[in-house]
Coordinates of C-alpha atoms in Angstrom, one line a residue:
X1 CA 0.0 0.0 0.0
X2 CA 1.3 3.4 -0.6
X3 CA 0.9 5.0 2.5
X4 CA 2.7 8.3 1.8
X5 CA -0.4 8.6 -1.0
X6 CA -3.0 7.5 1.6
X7 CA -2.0 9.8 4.4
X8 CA -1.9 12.3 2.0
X9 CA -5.6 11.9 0.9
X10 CA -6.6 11.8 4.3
X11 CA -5.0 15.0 5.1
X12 CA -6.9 16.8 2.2
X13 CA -9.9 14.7 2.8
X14 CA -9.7 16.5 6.0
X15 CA -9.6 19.9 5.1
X16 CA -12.1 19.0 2.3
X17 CA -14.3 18.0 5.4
X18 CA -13.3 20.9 7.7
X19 CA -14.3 23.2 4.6
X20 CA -17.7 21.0 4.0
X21 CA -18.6 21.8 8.1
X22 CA -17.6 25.3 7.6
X23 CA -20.4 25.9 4.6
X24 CA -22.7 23.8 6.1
X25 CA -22.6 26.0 9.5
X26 CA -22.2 29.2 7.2
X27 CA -25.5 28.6 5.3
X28 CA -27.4 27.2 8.4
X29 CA -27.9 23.6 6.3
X30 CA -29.8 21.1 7.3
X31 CA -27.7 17.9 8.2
X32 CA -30.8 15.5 8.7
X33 CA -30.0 13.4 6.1
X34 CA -26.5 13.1 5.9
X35 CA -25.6 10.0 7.1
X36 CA -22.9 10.0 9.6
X37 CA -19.8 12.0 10.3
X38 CA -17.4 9.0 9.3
X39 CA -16.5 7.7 12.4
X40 CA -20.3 7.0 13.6
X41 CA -22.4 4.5 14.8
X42 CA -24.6 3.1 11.7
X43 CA -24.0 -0.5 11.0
X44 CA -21.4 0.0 8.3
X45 CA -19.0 -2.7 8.2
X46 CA -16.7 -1.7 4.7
X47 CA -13.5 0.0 6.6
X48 CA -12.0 3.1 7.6
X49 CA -14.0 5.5 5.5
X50 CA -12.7 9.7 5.2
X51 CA -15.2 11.9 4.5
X52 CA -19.0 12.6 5.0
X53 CA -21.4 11.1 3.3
X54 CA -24.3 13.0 1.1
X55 CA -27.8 12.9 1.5
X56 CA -28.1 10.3 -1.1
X57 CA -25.4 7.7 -3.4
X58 CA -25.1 10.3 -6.4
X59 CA -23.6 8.5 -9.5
X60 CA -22.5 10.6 -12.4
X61 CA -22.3 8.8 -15.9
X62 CA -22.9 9.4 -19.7
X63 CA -26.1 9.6 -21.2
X64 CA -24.5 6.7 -23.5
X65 CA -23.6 4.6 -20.7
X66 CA -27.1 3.5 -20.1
X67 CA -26.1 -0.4 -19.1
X68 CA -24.5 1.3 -16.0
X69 CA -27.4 2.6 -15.0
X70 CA -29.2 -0.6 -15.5
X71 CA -26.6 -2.3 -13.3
X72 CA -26.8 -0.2 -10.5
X73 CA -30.8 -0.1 -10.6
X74 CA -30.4 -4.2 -10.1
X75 CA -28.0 -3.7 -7.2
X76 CA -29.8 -1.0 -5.7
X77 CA -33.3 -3.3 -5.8
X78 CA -31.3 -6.7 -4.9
X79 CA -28.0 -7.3 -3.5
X80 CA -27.1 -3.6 -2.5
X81 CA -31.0 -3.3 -1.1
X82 CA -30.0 -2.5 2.2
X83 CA -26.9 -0.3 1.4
X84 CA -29.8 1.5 -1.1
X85 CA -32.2 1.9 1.9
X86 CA -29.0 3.7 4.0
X87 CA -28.2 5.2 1.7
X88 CA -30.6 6.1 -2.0
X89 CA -29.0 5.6 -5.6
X90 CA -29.6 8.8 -7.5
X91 CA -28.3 8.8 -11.3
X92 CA -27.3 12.4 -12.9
X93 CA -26.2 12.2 -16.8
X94 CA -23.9 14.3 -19.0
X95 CA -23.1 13.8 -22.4
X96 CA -19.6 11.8 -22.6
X97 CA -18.2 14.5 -24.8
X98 CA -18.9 17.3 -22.4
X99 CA -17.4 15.0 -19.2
X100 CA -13.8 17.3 -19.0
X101 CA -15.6 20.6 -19.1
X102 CA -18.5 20.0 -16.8
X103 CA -16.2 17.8 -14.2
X104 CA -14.1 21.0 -14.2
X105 CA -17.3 23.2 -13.4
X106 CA -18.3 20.4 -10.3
X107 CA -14.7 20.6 -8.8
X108 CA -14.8 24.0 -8.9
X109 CA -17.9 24.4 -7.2
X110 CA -16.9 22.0 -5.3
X111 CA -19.7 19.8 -6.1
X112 CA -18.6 16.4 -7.6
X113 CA -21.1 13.4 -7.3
X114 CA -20.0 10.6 -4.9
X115 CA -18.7 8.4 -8.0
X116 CA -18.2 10.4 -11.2
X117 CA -17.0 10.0 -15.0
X118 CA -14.2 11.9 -15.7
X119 CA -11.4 12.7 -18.4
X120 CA -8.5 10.5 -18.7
X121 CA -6.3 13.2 -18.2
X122 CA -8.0 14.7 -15.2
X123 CA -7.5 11.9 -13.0
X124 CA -3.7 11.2 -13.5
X125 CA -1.2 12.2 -10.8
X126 CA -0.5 15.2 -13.7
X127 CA -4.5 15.8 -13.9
X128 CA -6.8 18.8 -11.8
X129 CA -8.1 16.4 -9.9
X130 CA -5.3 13.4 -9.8
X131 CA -3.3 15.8 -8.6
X132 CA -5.3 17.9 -6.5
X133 CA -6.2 14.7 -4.3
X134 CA -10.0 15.1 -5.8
X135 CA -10.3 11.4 -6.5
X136 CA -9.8 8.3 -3.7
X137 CA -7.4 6.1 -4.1
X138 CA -9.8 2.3 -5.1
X139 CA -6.9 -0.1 -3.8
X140 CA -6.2 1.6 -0.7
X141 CA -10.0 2.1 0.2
X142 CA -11.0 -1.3 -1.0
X143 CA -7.9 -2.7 0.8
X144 CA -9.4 -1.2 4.0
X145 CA -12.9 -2.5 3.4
X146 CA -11.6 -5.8 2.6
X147 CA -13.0 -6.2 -0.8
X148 CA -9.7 -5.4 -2.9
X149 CA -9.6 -9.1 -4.0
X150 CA -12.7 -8.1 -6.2
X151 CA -10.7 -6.1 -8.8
X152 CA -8.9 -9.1 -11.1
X153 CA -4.9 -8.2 -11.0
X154 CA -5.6 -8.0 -15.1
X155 CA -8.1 -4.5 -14.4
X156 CA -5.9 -3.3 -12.0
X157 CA -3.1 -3.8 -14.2
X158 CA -4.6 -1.7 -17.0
X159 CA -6.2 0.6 -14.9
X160 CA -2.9 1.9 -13.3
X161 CA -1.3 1.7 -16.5
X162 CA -4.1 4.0 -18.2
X163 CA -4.6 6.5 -15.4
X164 CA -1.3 6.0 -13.8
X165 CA -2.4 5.3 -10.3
X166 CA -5.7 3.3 -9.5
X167 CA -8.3 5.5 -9.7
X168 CA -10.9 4.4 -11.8
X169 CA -13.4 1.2 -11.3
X170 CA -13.6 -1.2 -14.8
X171 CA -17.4 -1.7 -15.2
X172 CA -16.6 -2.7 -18.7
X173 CA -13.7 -4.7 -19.3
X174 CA -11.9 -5.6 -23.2
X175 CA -9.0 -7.3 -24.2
X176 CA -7.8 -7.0 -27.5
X177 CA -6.5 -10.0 -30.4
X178 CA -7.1 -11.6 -33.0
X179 CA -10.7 -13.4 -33.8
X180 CA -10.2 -16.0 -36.3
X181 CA -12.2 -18.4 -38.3
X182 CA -11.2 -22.1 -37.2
X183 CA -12.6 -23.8 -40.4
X184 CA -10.5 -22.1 -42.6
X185 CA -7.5 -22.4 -40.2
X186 CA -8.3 -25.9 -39.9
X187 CA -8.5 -26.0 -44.4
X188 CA -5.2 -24.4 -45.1
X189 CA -3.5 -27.1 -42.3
X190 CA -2.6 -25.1 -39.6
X191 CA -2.9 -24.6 -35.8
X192 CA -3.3 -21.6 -34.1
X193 CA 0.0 -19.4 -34.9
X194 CA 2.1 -18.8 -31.6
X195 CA 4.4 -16.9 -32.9
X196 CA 4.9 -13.8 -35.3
X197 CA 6.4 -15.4 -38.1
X198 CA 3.9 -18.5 -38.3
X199 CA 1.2 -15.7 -38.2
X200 CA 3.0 -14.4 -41.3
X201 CA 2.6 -18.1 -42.6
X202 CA -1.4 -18.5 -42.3
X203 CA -1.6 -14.7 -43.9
X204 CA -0.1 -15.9 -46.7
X205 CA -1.7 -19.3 -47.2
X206 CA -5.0 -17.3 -46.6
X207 CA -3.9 -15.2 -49.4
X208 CA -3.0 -18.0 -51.3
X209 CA -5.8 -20.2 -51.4
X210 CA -8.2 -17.1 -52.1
X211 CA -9.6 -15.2 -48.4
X212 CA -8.5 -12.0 -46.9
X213 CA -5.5 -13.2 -44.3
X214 CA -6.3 -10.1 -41.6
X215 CA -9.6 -8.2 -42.7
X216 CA -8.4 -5.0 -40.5
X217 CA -10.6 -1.4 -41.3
X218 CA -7.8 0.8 -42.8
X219 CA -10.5 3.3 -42.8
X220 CA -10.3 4.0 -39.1
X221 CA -6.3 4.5 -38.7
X222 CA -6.1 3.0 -35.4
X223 CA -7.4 -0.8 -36.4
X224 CA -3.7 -0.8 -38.3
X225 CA -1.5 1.1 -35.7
X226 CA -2.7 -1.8 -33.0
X227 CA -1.0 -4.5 -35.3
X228 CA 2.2 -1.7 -35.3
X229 CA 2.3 -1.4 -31.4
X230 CA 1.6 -5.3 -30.4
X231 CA 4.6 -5.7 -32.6
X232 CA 6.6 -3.5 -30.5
X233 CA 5.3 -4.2 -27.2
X234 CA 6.3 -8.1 -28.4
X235 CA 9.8 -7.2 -29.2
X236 CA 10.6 -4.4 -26.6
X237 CA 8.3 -5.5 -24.0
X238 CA 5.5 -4.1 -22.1
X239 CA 6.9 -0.7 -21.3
X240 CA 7.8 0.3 -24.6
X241 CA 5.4 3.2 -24.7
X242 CA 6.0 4.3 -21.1
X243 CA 10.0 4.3 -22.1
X244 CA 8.9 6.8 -25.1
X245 CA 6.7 8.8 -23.1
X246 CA 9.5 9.5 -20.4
X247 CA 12.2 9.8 -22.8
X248 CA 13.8 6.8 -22.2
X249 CA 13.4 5.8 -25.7
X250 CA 12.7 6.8 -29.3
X251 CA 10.4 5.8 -31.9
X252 CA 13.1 5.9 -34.2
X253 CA 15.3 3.7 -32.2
X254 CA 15.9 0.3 -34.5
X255 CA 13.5 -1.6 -32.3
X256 CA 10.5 0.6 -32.6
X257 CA 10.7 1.2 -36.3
X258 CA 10.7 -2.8 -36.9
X259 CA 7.0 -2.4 -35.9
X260 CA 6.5 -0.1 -38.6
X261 CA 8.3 -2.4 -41.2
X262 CA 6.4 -5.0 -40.5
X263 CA 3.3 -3.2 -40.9
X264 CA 4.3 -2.1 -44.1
X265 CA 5.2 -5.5 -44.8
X266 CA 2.1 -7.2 -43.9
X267 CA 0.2 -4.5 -46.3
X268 CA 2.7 -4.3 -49.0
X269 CA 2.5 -8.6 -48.8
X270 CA -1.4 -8.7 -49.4
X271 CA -1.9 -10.3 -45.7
X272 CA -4.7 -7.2 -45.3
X273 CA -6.3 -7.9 -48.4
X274 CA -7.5 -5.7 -51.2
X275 CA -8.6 -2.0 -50.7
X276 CA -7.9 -2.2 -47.1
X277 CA -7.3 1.3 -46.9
X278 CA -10.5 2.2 -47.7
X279 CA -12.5 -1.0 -46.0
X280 CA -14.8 0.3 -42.4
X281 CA -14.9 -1.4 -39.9
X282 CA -18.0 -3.0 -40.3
X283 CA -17.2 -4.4 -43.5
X284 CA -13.8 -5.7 -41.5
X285 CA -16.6 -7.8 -39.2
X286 CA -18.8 -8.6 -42.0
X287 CA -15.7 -9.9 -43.6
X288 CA -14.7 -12.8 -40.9
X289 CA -18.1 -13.2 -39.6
X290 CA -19.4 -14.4 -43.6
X291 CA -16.1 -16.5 -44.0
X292 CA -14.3 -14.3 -46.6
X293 CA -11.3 -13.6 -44.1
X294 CA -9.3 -15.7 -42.1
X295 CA -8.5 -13.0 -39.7
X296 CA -9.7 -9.3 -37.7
X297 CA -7.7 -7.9 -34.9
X298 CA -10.0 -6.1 -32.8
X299 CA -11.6 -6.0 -29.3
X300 CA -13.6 -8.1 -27.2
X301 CA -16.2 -6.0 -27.5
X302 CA -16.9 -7.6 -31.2
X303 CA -18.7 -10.3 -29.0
X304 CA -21.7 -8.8 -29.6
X305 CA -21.6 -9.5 -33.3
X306 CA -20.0 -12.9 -32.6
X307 CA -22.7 -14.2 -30.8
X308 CA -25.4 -12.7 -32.8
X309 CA -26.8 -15.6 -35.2
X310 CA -28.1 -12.8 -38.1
X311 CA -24.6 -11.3 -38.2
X312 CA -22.5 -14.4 -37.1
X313 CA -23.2 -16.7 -40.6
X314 CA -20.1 -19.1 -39.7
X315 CA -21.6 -19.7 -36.4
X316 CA -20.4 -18.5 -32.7
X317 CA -18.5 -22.6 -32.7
X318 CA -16.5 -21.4 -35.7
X319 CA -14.9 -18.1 -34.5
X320 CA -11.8 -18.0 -32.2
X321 CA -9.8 -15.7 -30.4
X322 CA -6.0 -15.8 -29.7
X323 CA -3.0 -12.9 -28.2
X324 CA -1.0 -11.4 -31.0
X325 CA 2.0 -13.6 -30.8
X326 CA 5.6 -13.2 -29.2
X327 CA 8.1 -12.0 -31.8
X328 CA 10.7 -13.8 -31.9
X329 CA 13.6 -12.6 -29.6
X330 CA 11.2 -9.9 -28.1
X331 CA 10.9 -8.8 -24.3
X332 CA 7.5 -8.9 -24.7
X333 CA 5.1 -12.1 -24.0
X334 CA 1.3 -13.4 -25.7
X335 CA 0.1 -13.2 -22.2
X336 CA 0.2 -9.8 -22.1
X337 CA -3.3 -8.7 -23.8
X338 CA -3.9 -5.2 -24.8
X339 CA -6.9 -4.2 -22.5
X340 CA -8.8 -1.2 -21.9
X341 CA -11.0 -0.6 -19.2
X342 CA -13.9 2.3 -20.5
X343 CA -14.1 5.4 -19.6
X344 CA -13.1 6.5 -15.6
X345 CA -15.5 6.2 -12.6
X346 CA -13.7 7.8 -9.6
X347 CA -14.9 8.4 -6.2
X348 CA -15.5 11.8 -4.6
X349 CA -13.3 11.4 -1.1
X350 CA -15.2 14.4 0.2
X351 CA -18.5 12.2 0.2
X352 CA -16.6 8.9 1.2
X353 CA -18.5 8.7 4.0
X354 CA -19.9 4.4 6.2
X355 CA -22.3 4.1 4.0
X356 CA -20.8 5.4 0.8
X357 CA -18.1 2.9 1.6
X358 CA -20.9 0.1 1.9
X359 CA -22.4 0.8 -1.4
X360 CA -18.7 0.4 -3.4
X361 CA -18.0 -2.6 -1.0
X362 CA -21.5 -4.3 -2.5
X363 CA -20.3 -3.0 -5.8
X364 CA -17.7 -4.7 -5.6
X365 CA -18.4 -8.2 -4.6
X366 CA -21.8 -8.0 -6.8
X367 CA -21.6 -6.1 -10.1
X368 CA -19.0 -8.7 -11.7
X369 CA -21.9 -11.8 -11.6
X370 CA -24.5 -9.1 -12.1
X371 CA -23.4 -7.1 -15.4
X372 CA -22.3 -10.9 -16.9
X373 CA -25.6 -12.5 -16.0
X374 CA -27.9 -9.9 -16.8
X375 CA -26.3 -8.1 -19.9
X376 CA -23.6 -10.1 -20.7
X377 CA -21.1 -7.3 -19.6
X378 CA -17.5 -8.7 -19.1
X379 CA -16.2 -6.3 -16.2
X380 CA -12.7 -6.1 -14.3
X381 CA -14.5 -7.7 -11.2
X382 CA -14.4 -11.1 -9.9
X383 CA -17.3 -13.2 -10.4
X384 CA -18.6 -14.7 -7.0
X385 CA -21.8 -16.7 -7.8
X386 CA -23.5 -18.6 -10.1
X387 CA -23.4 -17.3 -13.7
X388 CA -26.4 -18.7 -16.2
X389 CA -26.3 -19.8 -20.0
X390 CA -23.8 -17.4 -21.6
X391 CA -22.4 -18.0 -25.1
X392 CA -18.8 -20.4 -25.5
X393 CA -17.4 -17.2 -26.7
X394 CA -18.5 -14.9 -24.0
X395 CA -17.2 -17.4 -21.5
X396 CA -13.6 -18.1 -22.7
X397 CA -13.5 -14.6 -22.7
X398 CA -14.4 -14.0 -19.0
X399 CA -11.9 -17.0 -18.2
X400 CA -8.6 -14.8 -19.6
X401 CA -9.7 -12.2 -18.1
X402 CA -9.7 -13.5 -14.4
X403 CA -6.0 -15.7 -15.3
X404 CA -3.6 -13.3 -16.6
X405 CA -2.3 -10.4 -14.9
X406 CA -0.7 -7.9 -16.6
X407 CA -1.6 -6.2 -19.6
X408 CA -0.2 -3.6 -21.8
X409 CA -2.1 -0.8 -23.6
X410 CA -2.5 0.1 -27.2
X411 CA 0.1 2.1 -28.8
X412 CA -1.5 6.0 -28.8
X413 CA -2.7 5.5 -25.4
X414 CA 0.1 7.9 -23.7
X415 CA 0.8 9.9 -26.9
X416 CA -0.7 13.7 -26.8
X417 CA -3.6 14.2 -29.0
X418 CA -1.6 15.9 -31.7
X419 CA 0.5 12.6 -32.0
X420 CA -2.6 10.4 -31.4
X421 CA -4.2 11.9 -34.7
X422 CA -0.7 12.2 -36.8
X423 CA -0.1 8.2 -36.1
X424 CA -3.6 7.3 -38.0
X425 CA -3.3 10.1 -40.3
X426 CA -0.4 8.7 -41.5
X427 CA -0.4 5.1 -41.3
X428 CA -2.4 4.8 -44.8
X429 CA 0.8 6.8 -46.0
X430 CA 2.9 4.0 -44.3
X431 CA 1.2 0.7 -45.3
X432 CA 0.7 1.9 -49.0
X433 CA 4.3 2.6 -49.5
X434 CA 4.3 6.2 -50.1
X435 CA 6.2 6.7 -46.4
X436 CA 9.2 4.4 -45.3
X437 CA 8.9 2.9 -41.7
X438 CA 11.7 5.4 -40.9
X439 CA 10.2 8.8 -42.1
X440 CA 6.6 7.6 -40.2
X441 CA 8.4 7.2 -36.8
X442 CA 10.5 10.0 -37.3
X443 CA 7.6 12.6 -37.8
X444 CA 5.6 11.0 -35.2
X445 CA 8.7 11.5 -32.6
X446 CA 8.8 15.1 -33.7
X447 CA 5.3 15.7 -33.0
X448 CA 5.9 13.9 -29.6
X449 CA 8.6 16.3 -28.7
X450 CA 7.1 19.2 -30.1
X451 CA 4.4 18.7 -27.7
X452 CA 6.4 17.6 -24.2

């Protein structure tokens, strides 16, 4: 545990509380329905809790977030009845687009929800309110309550890696790999590549015998930078981006630009098929799930379409998913999986009063089972009870999830956004030919360093 952070939140926790007391006596408000002062007498039983808590549970989320919602609403009327009666859910919505300005506003106002979406930026030890001890701290307060071993090491692993401390709860949960068609793996005579070069192999046998080896979107930019950076997390290792982030490293160190070569290698090859560039990403899914491609790197999210029947015309059996392989020689390994948790959900400490504690400690040993069973939500918590009929797919899903235990990210996650946008604007530039792997990384480092 990181007591130096912990001590510290308490302190300002403090003063946030001292300055909550102060208005309150200032504008004569009425403190009938508060709850408890954090050390009182009320039944709670989740841990050492530091502030006060509101009149009410007060979640803030997006507008297109509405399976949250849903989620809660089944906790609140079942498994989180009693912490519901303590204490009442209330929902307030903002559209995700407008989350950094109006989270700004709240803080200002001093007025942030109990458990609120924010910016990705906000909440980092660099961020307004990462840095201005405005968000708890989820493994130190969960620690206390005694519900830490709720969060699978694989969430907290991205979480911290995202938001650089752990800050955010992963209601929604995605790993990222390939999803392949077995029966046409099974046709060309192959087994499931475990390296980079036999994934070279089936691309080309693919392309030889007449499908489309890796039916990525070259529309989108990013769905062609993924295969890039899994290359170099493979053959650097998992803190490859961190390293060029810091300064440690540069993209146009030999290392980093053989991720770009091989990316232009794979396109210049035929392993993405014709008029990639161009292709959506729809027509990328449409592509493996009607058995014209052998391959689509994407995320777990494309469940949905897996295990839809109208979409799905190979069948949910057919489809598989495997890691992007080592590279041979790399520092990086298949067991680490890309992952990204959704947007962040951080926790006001000024309202982290008993009972608010009680409600994340239900969350936390509940919503897992609950989002799976009822919506079919894979989540970064651990799944305590009895989970129904959910599709093969669904479920070998959920079982990598709660095994591995460290992840890595995708490869703009810790660029700027000036960077972010150059890497896809460019990449079509890259994988048609019309840019060598050298002059892409080399204009994506200056725009890195232009923007430090």
């Amino acid at each position: 545990m990181n007591i130096r952070t912990r001590r510290r939140t308490v302190a300002v926790a403090s003063t946030l509380l001292v300055s909550s007391l102060t208005l309150a006596a200032c504008s004569g408000g009425d403190d009938s329905g508060s709850g408890s002062d954090g050390g009182s007498d009320n039944g709670s039983d989740a841990g050492t809790s530091i502030g006060t808590d509101a009149d009410s549970f007060e979640v803030l989320t997006a507008n297109e977030n509405p399976t949250l919602r849903e989620q809660l609403d089944a906790l609140a009327a079942n498994q989180c009845s009693a912490e519901n009666e303590a204490l009442p859910l209330e929902h307030r919505t903002i559209a995700q687009g407008d989350t950094v300005q109006q989270i700004t506003l709240l803080a200002s106002q001093g007025a942030l929800p109990s458990h609120f979406i924010a910016g990705t930026d906000q909440v980092r030890p660099t961020g307004d309110l990462g840095g201005g001890d405005l968000v708890l701290d989820y493994e130190e307060a969960f620690t206390e309550a005694g519900v830490w071993e709720n969060i699978l090491p694989a969430a907290s692993s991205t979480v911290e890696s995202v938001y650089g401390q752990m800050v955010s709860l992963p209601y929604q949960y995605n790993l990222e790999g390939f999803w392949y068609n077995k029966e046409i793996l099974a046709e060309l005579g192959l087994e499931e590549p475990q390296s980079y070069d036999e994934l070279v192999d089936a691309a080309d046998a693919a392309a030889e015998a007449g499908y489309i080896p890796i039916a990525q979107s070259g529309a989108d930019g990013w769905p062609l930078t993924r295969l890039m950076g899994l290359y170099i997390f493979r053959n650097v290792g998992p803190e490859a981006m961190a390293a060029v982030r810091d300064g440690e490293a540069s993209l146009t160190d030999p290392e980093y630009v053989a991720g770009a070569q091989a990316l232009q290698d794979l396109a210049l090859n035929g392993a993405l098929g014709d008029g990639f560039i161009s292709r959506t990403g729809d027509q990328a899914t449409a592509a493996l799930l009607s058995g014209q491609a052998l391959m689509k790197y994407d995320g777990t999210w494309l469940l949905s379409a897996v295990n839809d029947a109208e979409r799905n015309e190979v069948g949910e059996d057919n489809i598989g998913f495997m890691p992007f392989p080592d590279v041979s020689g790399g520092q990086g390994s298949a067991d680490q999986y890309p992952a990204n948790a959704g947007a962040a959900m951080a926790i006001n400490p000024e309202t982290y009063g008993p009972l608010t504690a009680d409600w994340f400690a239900c969350i936390a040993e509940n919503y897992g089972e609950q989002a799976l069973n009822e919506a079919g939500v894979l989540s970064g918590f651990a799944i305590n009870g009895e989970v129904g009929d959910i599709p093969p797919a669904t479920a070998d899903i959920q079982e990598r999830i709660s095994s591995i235990d460290e992840t890595v990210l995708w490869f703009e996650a810790l660029l700027d956004s000036e960077s972010n946008s150059l890497a896809s604007t460019n990449v079509s530039l890259l994988t048609n030919g019309d840019m060598t792997a050298e002059e892409y990384m080399s204009q994506l480092q200056e725009s890195i360093d232009s923007n430090r």
